[in-house]
Amino acid sequence: MTNLTELGVAALRDGFRAGDFSAREVADAFNANVAAAKALNAFIVETPDHALQAAEQADRDRSEGNLKPLSGVPIGMKDLFATKNVQTTAASHILEGFKPQYESTVSGKLWSAGAGMLGKLNLDQFAMGSSNETSYFGNVISPWRRPNDTAPLAPGGSSGGSSAAIAARLCPAATGTDTGGSIRQPAAFTGISGIKPTYGRCSRWGVVAFASSLDQAGPMANDVRDCAIMLENMAGFDPKDSTSLELAVPNWEAALSADLKGKKIGIPKEYRVDNMPAEIDALWEQGIQWLKDAGAEIVNVSLPHTKYALAAYYIIAPAEASSNLARYDGVRYGLRNLPDGAGLQDMYAATRAAGFGPEVKRRIMIGTYVLSAGFYDAYYTQAQKVRALIARDFERAFEQCDLLLTPTAPSAAFALGEKNADPLEMYLNDVFTVPTSLAGLPAMSVPGGVDAQGLPLGLQIIGRALDEQGVLNAGLAIEERAGFTARAGKWW
Ligand code: GLN
């Protein structure tokens, strides 16, 4: 019999429908993989019973001829989505023990579509990070390793539990969130696919807020088709999120096509940054060839304000975070530190000092500083102006082309500990993903190849607002040509 955990979302869905296996068998197989992979630390909470209950329901539904879009498919849920009665922490000590009394819109949609939950996936604390090293629950370890080297590698961040779990076949797909690259960069680091849709496609309701004008949920999975299926079941208008787009959800899967005839692909010259490994340049060239093969025309474009994107992002995101995280005060959620004889202010201070990790504190302090009376115009207002210029750069580029192709990240996965001495080093890893987030555009990472060490490298496709279909189709064209089959050797 097929090894069920080798199958992706489409294959599980279709095999279940065809009666090749039961949903129960699928849930058992993935639950077993999750239980056997503690060394990766990909999950904060395992929920085998949730997966089993959904599977048993799917098996009953099938016998009654009542199939849902994700019947028979168990998934992983990033621990940034509130899940009713299941601990939701954002990987922070301050939310340890918090069991929401409500379900996030996105997770609720997935359960209504028939999916089951294998567990809550580890992440960088409050989704702040690029390596998973800021989690209070310990870092996730990538299933990938360099040859003849047992140094643990970063799975990317912040959705590093999601990326590691998919790459290690602990789940066929997972949710991610992307504020400045947190779906795309971990996907690139682990040889999987992930799409951040247009800002507003997926509801933010019930997603622990980091930077509300940037935060966007999206799927991560083994391939482009699986991402399309997942996204169809995550997206949609939600009156509970005032920035949710009131638009119908397209049938992205049905319209998948790797034929790019008539499409123009822009290559932004500003993404040729200094010190980029030659292999990433070479992969980018290869990607250009693949898209030409698929019928597309290549044009050179310019995004002149790219060099200011990281600076603007690392002002705007902390500013919004400092405001969003003000709600963790020891009164309403999770941790409360009430020293003997303490007053209210002391309780706030003690709770926040003990509850937030160093990266979260750094961002709250930066954010509070750039929003303070004397510095608001010098930093925050300027950053907002730069954000508008970056969005305009993309609008101008999209007068000349339909999609953009770039590398996803300027490096392959780095070793844990390699970049966390200097926060700036870490922030630089987001150089190719942050501009799209500032502009609210859809963007996807697909695996393109491996570096000299055999580690995965990703290519990023960026589209016009609402053109997820164009992004997915170009992703499919690359996927079909890249024939990426590399896998992490099993050591855990
Ligand atoms: N690495 C970026 C940051 O640390 C992006 C994180 C994210 O997209 N959630 O802010």
XYZ file of C-alpha atoms and ligand atoms in Angstrom:
502
model
C 0.000 0.000 0.000
C 1.114 3.578 -0.668
C 2.876 5.362 2.125
C 0.097 7.833 2.860
C 2.377 10.463 4.361
C 4.151 10.769 1.004
C 0.950 12.117 -0.552
C 0.032 15.774 -0.882
C -3.334 17.462 -0.451
C -4.685 16.741 -3.960
C -3.579 13.097 -3.870
C -5.051 12.556 -0.397
C -8.314 14.226 -1.336
C -8.644 12.306 -4.598
C -7.505 8.961 -3.173
C -9.943 9.316 -0.298
C -12.770 10.132 -2.715
C -11.866 7.152 -4.893
C -12.034 4.880 -1.857
C -8.333 3.956 -2.009
C -7.997 4.534 1.755
C -9.991 5.847 4.678
C -9.542 9.233 6.308
C -8.826 7.375 9.528
C -5.843 5.633 7.928
C -4.517 8.991 6.727
C -4.895 10.627 10.141
C -3.244 7.645 11.852
C -0.281 7.802 9.471
C 0.334 11.534 9.947
C -0.262 11.365 13.711
C 2.415 8.655 13.862
C 4.889 10.818 11.923
C 4.202 13.774 14.200
C 4.738 11.639 17.315
C 8.022 10.299 15.945
C 9.505 13.686 15.044
C 9.887 15.373 18.434
C 13.526 16.120 17.573
C 12.361 18.724 15.031
C 10.304 20.619 17.640
C 7.899 21.625 14.870
C 4.760 21.493 17.029
C 3.989 23.373 20.239
C 0.842 21.325 20.831
C -0.064 18.050 19.136
C -3.769 17.450 18.578
C -4.083 13.854 17.335
C -7.677 13.661 18.580
C -8.743 16.645 16.505
C -7.301 14.955 13.412
C -8.985 11.640 14.303
C -12.385 13.190 14.928
C -12.305 15.041 11.608
C -11.218 11.827 9.897
C -14.019 9.787 11.425
C -16.487 12.465 10.392
C -15.027 12.398 6.854
C -15.387 8.610 6.702
C -19.028 8.870 7.804
C -19.634 11.716 5.349
C -18.151 9.683 2.504
C -20.436 6.755 3.199
C -23.338 9.202 2.932
C -22.015 10.696 -0.296
C -21.300 14.008 1.374
C -17.774 15.025 0.361
C -16.251 18.334 1.356
C -13.311 20.046 -0.385
C -10.766 18.852 2.200
C -12.445 15.691 3.490
C -9.748 13.228 4.469
C -6.952 15.815 4.647
C -5.273 16.573 8.005
C -3.193 19.748 8.225
C -0.950 21.689 10.577
C -2.034 25.046 12.035
C 0.512 27.782 12.733
C 0.174 28.670 16.412
C -0.740 32.238 15.506
C -4.324 31.238 14.643
C -6.743 31.138 17.550
C -8.189 27.632 17.873
C -11.135 27.088 20.171
C -10.160 25.317 23.403
C -6.687 24.528 22.047
C -3.751 26.456 23.489
C -2.766 29.378 21.245
C 0.508 31.078 22.186
C 2.130 32.840 19.203
C 5.190 31.008 20.613
C 5.298 33.453 23.519
C 5.481 32.813 27.255
C 3.002 35.648 27.758
C 0.244 33.587 26.097
C 1.231 30.240 27.597
C -1.890 28.433 28.723
C -4.248 30.698 26.743
C -7.133 28.653 25.339
C -9.292 30.856 23.129
C -13.053 30.582 23.391
C -13.351 31.228 19.661
C -11.948 29.985 16.379
C -10.103 32.183 13.870
C -11.978 32.674 10.611
C -9.286 30.955 8.536
C -8.979 27.875 10.761
C -12.775 27.695 11.044
C -13.091 27.694 7.258
C -10.578 24.859 6.974
C -12.454 22.747 9.540
C -15.753 23.451 7.744
C -14.084 22.282 4.539
C -13.460 18.926 6.245
C -9.795 19.269 7.245
C -8.543 17.982 10.599
C -5.817 19.470 12.792
C -2.626 17.551 13.592
C -1.370 20.245 15.931
C -0.293 23.830 16.512
C 2.945 24.624 14.739
C 5.895 26.390 16.288
C 6.960 29.813 14.976
C 9.062 32.830 15.816
C 7.584 34.585 18.830
C 4.671 36.780 17.634
C 5.911 35.910 14.105
C 8.935 38.174 14.599
C 11.964 36.526 13.076
C 13.406 34.712 10.086
C 14.804 31.563 11.692
C 12.437 30.342 14.442
C 15.047 31.153 17.045
C 12.803 33.651 18.850
C 10.219 31.022 19.907
C 9.791 30.687 23.668
C 9.282 26.952 23.099
C 12.709 26.398 21.550
C 13.665 26.685 17.929
C 12.374 24.396 15.240
C 15.117 22.357 13.592
C 15.003 21.988 9.841
C 14.879 18.400 8.573
C 17.564 19.478 6.079
C 21.272 19.178 6.872
C 24.487 20.038 5.094
C 26.370 16.975 3.862
C 28.502 15.270 6.537
C 27.505 17.890 9.042
C 25.040 17.557 11.879
C 24.845 21.318 12.595
C 21.130 22.110 12.966
C 19.831 24.421 10.234
C 17.106 27.047 10.430
C 13.796 26.095 8.813
C 13.236 29.781 8.042
C 10.813 31.998 9.831
C 8.500 32.895 11.091
C 6.445 29.962 9.750
C 9.303 27.536 10.437
C 7.200 24.915 12.199
C 4.974 24.834 9.118
C 7.869 24.544 6.677
C 9.760 21.906 8.672
C 6.629 19.821 9.254
C 5.725 19.735 5.568
C 9.290 19.017 4.434
C 9.506 16.170 6.981
C 6.080 14.805 5.932
C 4.497 15.446 9.331
C 1.607 17.114 7.525
C 0.695 17.478 3.839
C 0.006 21.219 4.187
C -0.135 23.930 6.813
C -1.217 27.468 7.351
C 1.348 30.214 7.468
C 1.236 33.946 7.909
C 3.388 36.452 6.108
C 4.063 39.978 7.357
C 7.409 40.484 5.618
C 8.182 37.073 4.143
C 7.211 34.495 6.741
C 5.523 32.149 4.274
C 7.920 32.569 1.369
C 11.345 32.462 3.062
C 10.671 29.301 5.145
C 9.191 27.657 2.048
C 12.399 28.478 0.145
C 14.613 27.177 2.976
C 12.882 23.796 3.101
C 12.105 23.005 -0.558
C 8.338 23.500 -0.425
C 5.853 26.001 -1.899
C 3.953 28.802 -0.225
C 1.823 31.726 -1.322
C 1.056 34.985 0.403
C -2.143 36.211 -1.238
C -3.118 39.828 -1.800
C -3.564 41.720 1.481
C -7.221 41.289 2.458
C -7.864 37.944 0.738
C -7.746 35.975 3.990
C -9.396 37.237 7.137
C -7.114 38.343 9.960
C -9.852 37.750 12.506
C -8.541 35.474 15.238
C -4.943 35.681 13.980
C -2.661 37.038 16.708
C -1.754 40.487 15.378
C 1.836 41.470 14.631
C 1.647 44.363 12.115
C -1.958 44.639 11.017
C -1.408 46.543 7.765
C 0.988 43.809 6.585
C -0.198 40.541 8.192
C -1.699 38.082 5.727
C -2.433 34.375 6.039
C -1.623 31.892 3.303
C -0.961 28.214 2.670
C 2.263 26.219 2.593
C 2.382 22.802 0.901
C 4.426 20.465 -1.250
C 3.412 21.936 -4.574
C 1.516 24.662 -6.382
C -1.723 22.718 -6.824
C -1.882 21.952 -3.119
C -1.354 25.637 -2.340
C -4.225 26.545 -4.694
C -6.554 24.043 -3.012
C -5.649 25.259 0.465
C -5.976 28.930 -0.470
C -9.467 28.383 -1.893
C -10.471 27.059 1.500
C -8.796 29.847 3.504
C -9.729 32.978 1.532
C -12.995 34.885 1.450
C -14.770 37.956 2.751
C -15.221 38.236 6.494
C -17.282 41.055 7.978
C -15.313 40.618 11.222
C -12.131 41.957 9.557
C -12.551 45.520 8.298
C -9.667 45.068 5.824
C -11.110 41.871 4.362
C -11.862 42.157 0.634
C -15.471 41.703 -0.355
C -14.761 39.494 -3.349
C -15.715 35.994 -4.414
C -13.012 33.336 -4.067
C -11.827 32.275 -7.540
C -11.477 28.614 -8.522
C -7.705 28.795 -8.546
C -7.153 25.073 -8.803
C -9.483 24.598 -11.778
C -7.801 27.447 -13.679
C -4.213 26.244 -13.115
C -2.233 26.342 -16.359
C 1.494 26.289 -16.980
C 1.067 27.890 -20.416
C 2.409 31.431 -20.117
C 1.941 32.504 -23.750
C 1.176 36.203 -23.898
C 2.510 36.851 -20.401
C 5.323 39.301 -19.777
C 7.650 38.606 -16.871
C 9.612 41.506 -15.402
C 13.093 41.087 -13.966
C 13.768 43.884 -11.470
C 17.376 44.990 -11.729
C 17.499 46.256 -8.134
C 17.195 42.681 -6.863
C 20.741 41.936 -8.058
C 22.198 42.707 -4.655
C 25.886 42.666 -3.684
C 27.354 39.481 -2.238
C 24.544 37.292 -3.461
C 25.793 33.704 -3.814
C 26.520 32.875 -7.471
C 24.211 29.873 -7.213
C 21.242 32.098 -6.509
C 22.051 34.269 -9.521
C 22.389 31.124 -11.611
C 19.052 29.800 -10.393
C 17.420 33.121 -11.224
C 18.803 32.869 -14.801
C 17.512 29.317 -14.972
C 14.099 30.500 -13.804
C 14.048 33.089 -16.579
C 14.752 30.322 -19.116
C 11.978 28.144 -17.688
C 9.441 30.945 -17.998
C 10.565 31.625 -21.583
C 10.105 27.922 -22.318
C 6.587 28.219 -20.948
C 5.853 30.910 -23.553
C 6.457 34.087 -21.556
C 8.324 37.143 -22.756
C 11.004 38.563 -20.441
C 11.376 42.317 -19.868
C 13.758 44.255 -17.657
C 12.070 46.507 -15.135
C 13.128 48.826 -12.361
C 11.847 49.099 -8.794
C 13.957 52.093 -7.808
C 12.942 52.362 -4.145
C 13.756 48.735 -3.300
C 16.832 49.759 -1.306
C 14.647 51.598 1.227
C 12.172 48.754 1.720
C 13.895 47.000 4.610
C 14.392 50.235 6.525
C 10.746 51.229 6.012
C 9.517 47.765 6.994
C 11.593 47.690 10.172
C 9.971 50.982 11.204
C 6.366 50.260 10.200
C 6.182 46.669 11.451
C 7.588 47.450 14.938
C 5.395 50.575 15.163
C 2.263 48.519 14.585
C 3.562 45.727 16.813
C 4.176 48.110 19.708
C 0.536 49.130 19.533
C -0.878 45.634 18.950
C 1.109 44.105 21.792
C -0.061 46.689 24.314
C -2.992 44.359 25.023
C -0.751 41.811 26.807
C -0.919 43.352 30.224
C -1.397 40.448 32.615
C -5.095 41.216 32.933
C -6.770 39.665 29.941
C -4.695 36.757 28.671
C -2.156 34.154 29.728
C 0.671 35.104 32.049
C 0.225 37.351 35.122
C 3.175 38.311 37.296
C 1.973 39.940 40.477
C 4.932 40.495 42.805
C 4.135 40.801 46.521
C 2.614 44.162 47.304
C 2.689 45.186 43.644
C 0.360 47.798 42.171
C -1.196 47.747 38.717
C 1.788 49.378 36.965
C 4.184 46.953 38.647
C 2.060 44.052 37.486
C 2.110 45.298 33.874
C 5.873 45.740 34.019
C 6.606 42.414 35.702
C 4.270 40.502 33.366
C 5.651 42.048 30.201
C 9.274 41.752 31.352
C 8.831 38.048 32.037
C 6.416 37.280 29.189
C 8.068 38.742 26.084
C 11.296 37.459 24.568
C 14.232 39.742 23.658
C 13.301 40.181 19.964
C 9.734 41.109 20.854
C 10.988 43.633 23.414
C 13.398 45.086 20.860
C 10.524 45.626 18.434
C 8.235 47.138 21.059
C 10.976 49.578 22.000
C 11.806 50.496 18.396
C 8.112 50.819 17.598
C 7.399 52.995 20.619
C 10.379 55.183 19.774
C 9.428 55.766 16.118
C 5.874 56.649 17.161
C 6.911 59.001 19.960
C 6.076 62.701 19.666
C 9.565 63.927 18.856
C 10.420 61.257 16.292
C 7.122 60.393 14.619
C 7.691 62.588 11.568
C 11.345 61.702 11.221
C 10.730 57.956 11.208
C 7.137 56.792 10.981
C 5.843 59.426 8.549
C 8.930 59.045 6.372
C 8.549 55.272 6.332
C 4.917 55.594 5.269
C 6.003 57.855 2.397
C 8.591 55.304 1.332
C 5.910 52.617 1.510
C 3.775 54.618 -0.944
C 6.764 54.999 -3.294
C 7.442 51.266 -3.171
C 3.820 50.510 -4.022
C 4.077 52.980 -6.903
C 7.262 51.272 -8.171
C 5.283 48.047 -8.508
C 2.368 49.809 -10.239
C 4.776 51.284 -12.793
C 6.525 47.954 -13.325
C 3.161 46.271 -13.893
C 2.492 48.715 -16.746
C 5.280 46.855 -18.562
C 4.764 43.298 -17.367
C 2.256 40.906 -15.764
C 4.444 39.213 -13.160
C 7.897 39.576 -11.628
C 10.477 36.864 -11.044
C 13.115 37.170 -8.311
C 14.950 34.886 -5.889
C 13.002 34.377 -2.644
C 15.921 34.906 -0.263
C 19.553 35.985 -0.634
C 20.849 32.736 0.894
C 20.004 29.102 1.453
C 19.132 27.990 4.992
C 21.744 29.127 7.508
C 22.765 27.261 10.643
C 20.990 28.029 13.894
C 23.008 30.597 15.827
C 24.787 31.833 12.701
C 22.875 35.085 12.358
C 21.441 35.932 15.729
C 24.323 37.907 17.210
C 23.406 40.945 15.115
C 19.701 41.569 14.486
C 20.512 43.516 11.308
C 22.135 40.430 9.774
C 18.877 38.591 10.330
C 16.730 41.427 8.978
C 18.773 41.479 5.750
C 17.492 37.999 4.917
C 14.087 39.567 4.216
C 15.385 41.852 1.461
C 13.424 40.221 -1.412
C 10.187 39.494 0.423
C 9.535 42.726 2.313
C 8.789 45.064 -0.653
C 5.834 42.934 -1.803
C 4.432 42.937 1.716
C 4.651 46.723 1.918
C 2.746 46.884 -1.389
C 0.166 44.256 -0.324
C 0.733 42.174 -3.465
C 0.424 38.404 -3.927
C 3.712 36.518 -4.060
C 4.774 32.901 -3.964
C 7.929 30.889 -3.471
C 8.488 27.639 -5.348
C 11.555 25.414 -5.072
C 13.880 25.866 -8.043
C 16.968 23.834 -7.221
C 19.644 23.208 -4.632
C 22.928 24.914 -3.781
C 26.359 23.267 -3.769
C 25.585 21.829 -0.322
C 22.368 20.278 -1.570
C 20.142 22.775 0.270
C 16.941 24.051 -1.387
C 16.684 27.446 -3.069
C 13.415 29.186 -3.918
C 12.223 31.418 -6.731
C 9.674 34.128 -6.009
C 6.872 35.181 -8.338
C 5.127 38.474 -7.597
C 1.812 39.477 -9.165
C -0.562 42.405 -9.450
C -3.087 42.821 -6.663
C -5.654 39.996 -6.862
C -3.722 38.087 -9.554
C -3.097 34.987 -7.433
C -3.962 32.975 -10.540
C -1.117 34.503 -12.534
C 1.277 33.870 -9.655
C 0.169 30.253 -9.227
C 0.372 29.598 -12.966
C 3.908 30.922 -13.258
C 4.750 28.903 -10.153
C 3.385 25.812 -11.862
C 5.425 26.535 -15.005
C 8.584 26.653 -12.879
C 7.590 23.601 -10.846
C 7.033 21.502 -13.980
C 10.424 22.450 -15.371
C 12.454 22.422 -12.168
C 11.394 18.857 -11.385
C 12.476 19.476 -7.800
C 12.655 16.099 -6.069
C 15.396 16.654 -3.481
C 14.416 15.543 0.014
C 15.873 15.910 3.454
C 17.478 12.613 4.501
C 15.628 11.207 7.510
C 17.768 11.509 10.680
C 15.175 12.316 13.342
N 11.314 38.144 9.156
C 10.402 39.234 9.150
C 10.310 39.831 10.537
O 11.021 39.390 11.361
C 9.068 38.802 8.649
C 8.271 38.080 9.653
C 6.899 37.749 9.161
O 6.620 37.818 7.975
N 6.023 37.434 10.088
O 9.568 40.728 10.787
